[in-house]
Amino acid sequence: MEKTIARPDRTAMPEWLMDEDEYVPQSGGDTFINKSILAVLGVISRVRNQSMTEDSANSAGAAVKLLGTLLTVLYIAVTKQPSFLKFVLVYELIVLCLMKPEIIKKILKVSAAAASLTFIVMLPALLWGNTYSCLTITSKVFLTITAVNMMSFTTKWNGITSALKKVHCPDMFIFVLDITIKYIVMLGDLVLNMLYALRLRSVGRDRSKYGSLAGVAGTAYIKSQEMAVEMYHAMECRGFDGEYKAVVRSRFTKGDAFSLLIYAGLTALFVFYAMM
Amino acid sequence: MHIPDNYLSPSTCVAMTAAMAPVWAVSIKKVKNEVSRSKMPLLGIGAAFSFLMMMFNIPLPGGTTGHAVGGTLLGALLGPWAACIAVSVALLLQALLFGDGGILAFGANAFNMAFVLPFTGYFIYKLIKDRTKSQTGEYIALGAGAYCGINFAALFAAVEFGIQPLLFHNAAGQALYCPYPLSVSVPAMTIPHLLVAGPAEVVFTIVIFAFVCKTSPGTVYEGKKLSFKPLAVLAAVLVCLTPLGLLAAGTAWGEWGTDEISKVMSGGAALGYTPGGMSGGFSWSAVMPDYAVSGMPEAVGYILSAAAGTAILVIIFKLISSMKKGDNGKNNSAA
């Protein structure tokens, strides 16, 4: 039996649909959307990467790292001896050189940017002949930012919250930090989807860029209100009263011991140079 | 062998840097095309080895000191072009951070130690190695390459020193830069290198090469196991041993400071003056001059400098490898 294929009748098509359309959209309309998408994606991926940081058996616990980093930053800020800074620099370089290239790049990018900004701010001091303070402050900024970033890039977010609990940080503070990080990702996802939608729907030049972005921001705000209410209900249902309980890791790892040894060494050096 | 600033006239420095420029350009191109991304960090470790070997000062006859360079080792492990880059970066680091070797004289130092040395060493190694099949033959080839490489480099450095008094002197006949003519500089540089520094380079080269072949054969032969851990351990051990380099107390020939040079004895008489180009010359304030940290014993400063240098070199080449995208293992599959 012969199959008959139904063909649309060409003559039945309305006249206006046959006309050639000469609409050429003006270019350059969605650069701002793309930029916003990239910025939001950058933040979200940063947080997500953080939670996927692998905890190797040799790395120190988050509490040790947190305290050690705070101590290092304090020493860097207080010391008046450039030689002590050299020791800290060598310590940071050694830790850095053992990390993955991508992470080294990210850490150094941030510290280099901060250090060069400081250098520019301190440039007048250099021109007036005060080389010492210009170089010391620039290197202190570099070392501090590197130390903090080294911790943040090698520790999971939940590791940091549990470390904060271990050092008896108020629950309120931990709660705010925890929720902030989680909601950056959730709201970020929401904003990202809205931006995609905006990009798909915008053709040609957008004459009200601020309006579009304000719409996205406003929707995100309303949504965040709803989420907050929902979260409160969820907290009630589960009986969460805002108190965090850290599951204490009983085991004292090799990494902990090694890090403690290094921080003790730094402390000894700091005291030695402070007494000089 | 690190020529300090003001020992060579600025015009010599410019000429040497100009001679090095095309070599660097070709090296960068070759390394970009030939070294795969996964092997890039090896360049950093190689540069770190070279940096560390240069910290082990050995007392030489005549009261001066010398050191191995490791250019031939890097040539055999990574190829001469990669060795050129690795040694150049190590030299630049030494000049900028530790005041070892001049900033202006960087081109000349790179010419001697990053060009003449690895290329001479590598080609002699290759020449002999291709004619033997045994492992011992390879070691002999390597030893011969290392010995010739460092001595050629010393000879070039001596010639650069020696032509200075002929070309640049004041009306009274006093030299403006390096005061020793070829008749003094060539024997002063080459004899100690032939007798002591050369054999030291051979020993370092063969021992480290044998260690690398055993623990991480992928470094040398394509398709075998490549592991960075033993290399890192070896580097750490070398870092801890660097204070041994302090046992040799003298200053290397041709590396005296402006305060020392007028008292240097040569042929039974002290020089008696400080050359004009040196006293008023360019001076660079390094971060850790002479590998020292104030308030600490020399050995601590030495270890600290060695660790810093090694870490920086590894970081630099890791960063370069992360910039090299998409060609991961391209050459491994091609080989």
CSV table of C-alpha atoms in Angstrom, one decimal, chain B residues 1 3 7-9 12-13 16 105 107-113 116 152-168 177-178 180 182 185-186 189 253:
chain,number,residue,atom,x,y,z
B,1,MET,CA,81.7,31.7,38.2
B,3,ILE,CA,80.4,37.5,37.4
B,7,TYR,CA,83.5,43.6,36.7
B,8,LEU,CA,82.5,43.8,33.1
B,9,SER,CA,82.1,47.1,31.3
B,12,THR,CA,80.4,44.0,27.4
B,13,CYS,CA,77.2,43.4,29.3
B,16,MET,CA,76.6,39.5,26.0
B,105,ALA,CA,76.2,41.0,34.1
B,107,GLY,CA,73.5,38.2,30.2
B,108,ALA,CA,77.1,37.3,30.5
B,109,ASN,CA,76.5,34.8,33.3
B,110,ALA,CA,73.6,33.3,31.4
B,111,PHE,CA,75.8,33.0,28.3
B,112,ASN,CA,78.5,31.1,30.3
B,113,MET,CA,76.4,28.9,32.5
B,116,VAL,CA,77.9,27.4,26.8
B,152,PHE,CA,84.3,25.6,28.8
B,153,ALA,CA,82.0,27.8,30.8
B,154,ALA,CA,84.9,28.7,33.1
B,155,LEU,CA,87.1,29.5,30.1
B,156,PHE,CA,84.5,31.8,28.6
B,157,ALA,CA,84.1,33.6,31.9
B,158,ALA,CA,87.9,34.0,32.1
B,159,VAL,CA,88.1,35.4,28.7
B,160,GLU,CA,85.3,37.9,29.5
B,161,PHE,CA,87.2,38.9,32.6
B,162,GLY,CA,90.5,39.0,30.8
B,163,ILE,CA,89.6,41.3,28.0
B,164,GLN,CA,88.4,44.0,30.3
B,165,PRO,CA,91.8,45.6,31.3
B,166,LEU,CA,92.8,45.5,27.6
B,167,LEU,CA,89.8,47.4,26.5
B,168,PHE,CA,88.9,49.7,29.4
B,177,TYR,CA,86.6,47.2,35.5
B,178,CYS,CA,88.1,43.8,36.1
B,180,TYR,CA,93.3,41.1,35.5
B,182,LEU,CA,94.0,37.2,30.1
B,185,SER,CA,92.3,35.3,34.5
B,186,VAL,CA,92.5,32.3,32.3
B,189,MET,CA,89.7,30.4,36.4
B,253,TRP,CA,87.7,34.2,42.0
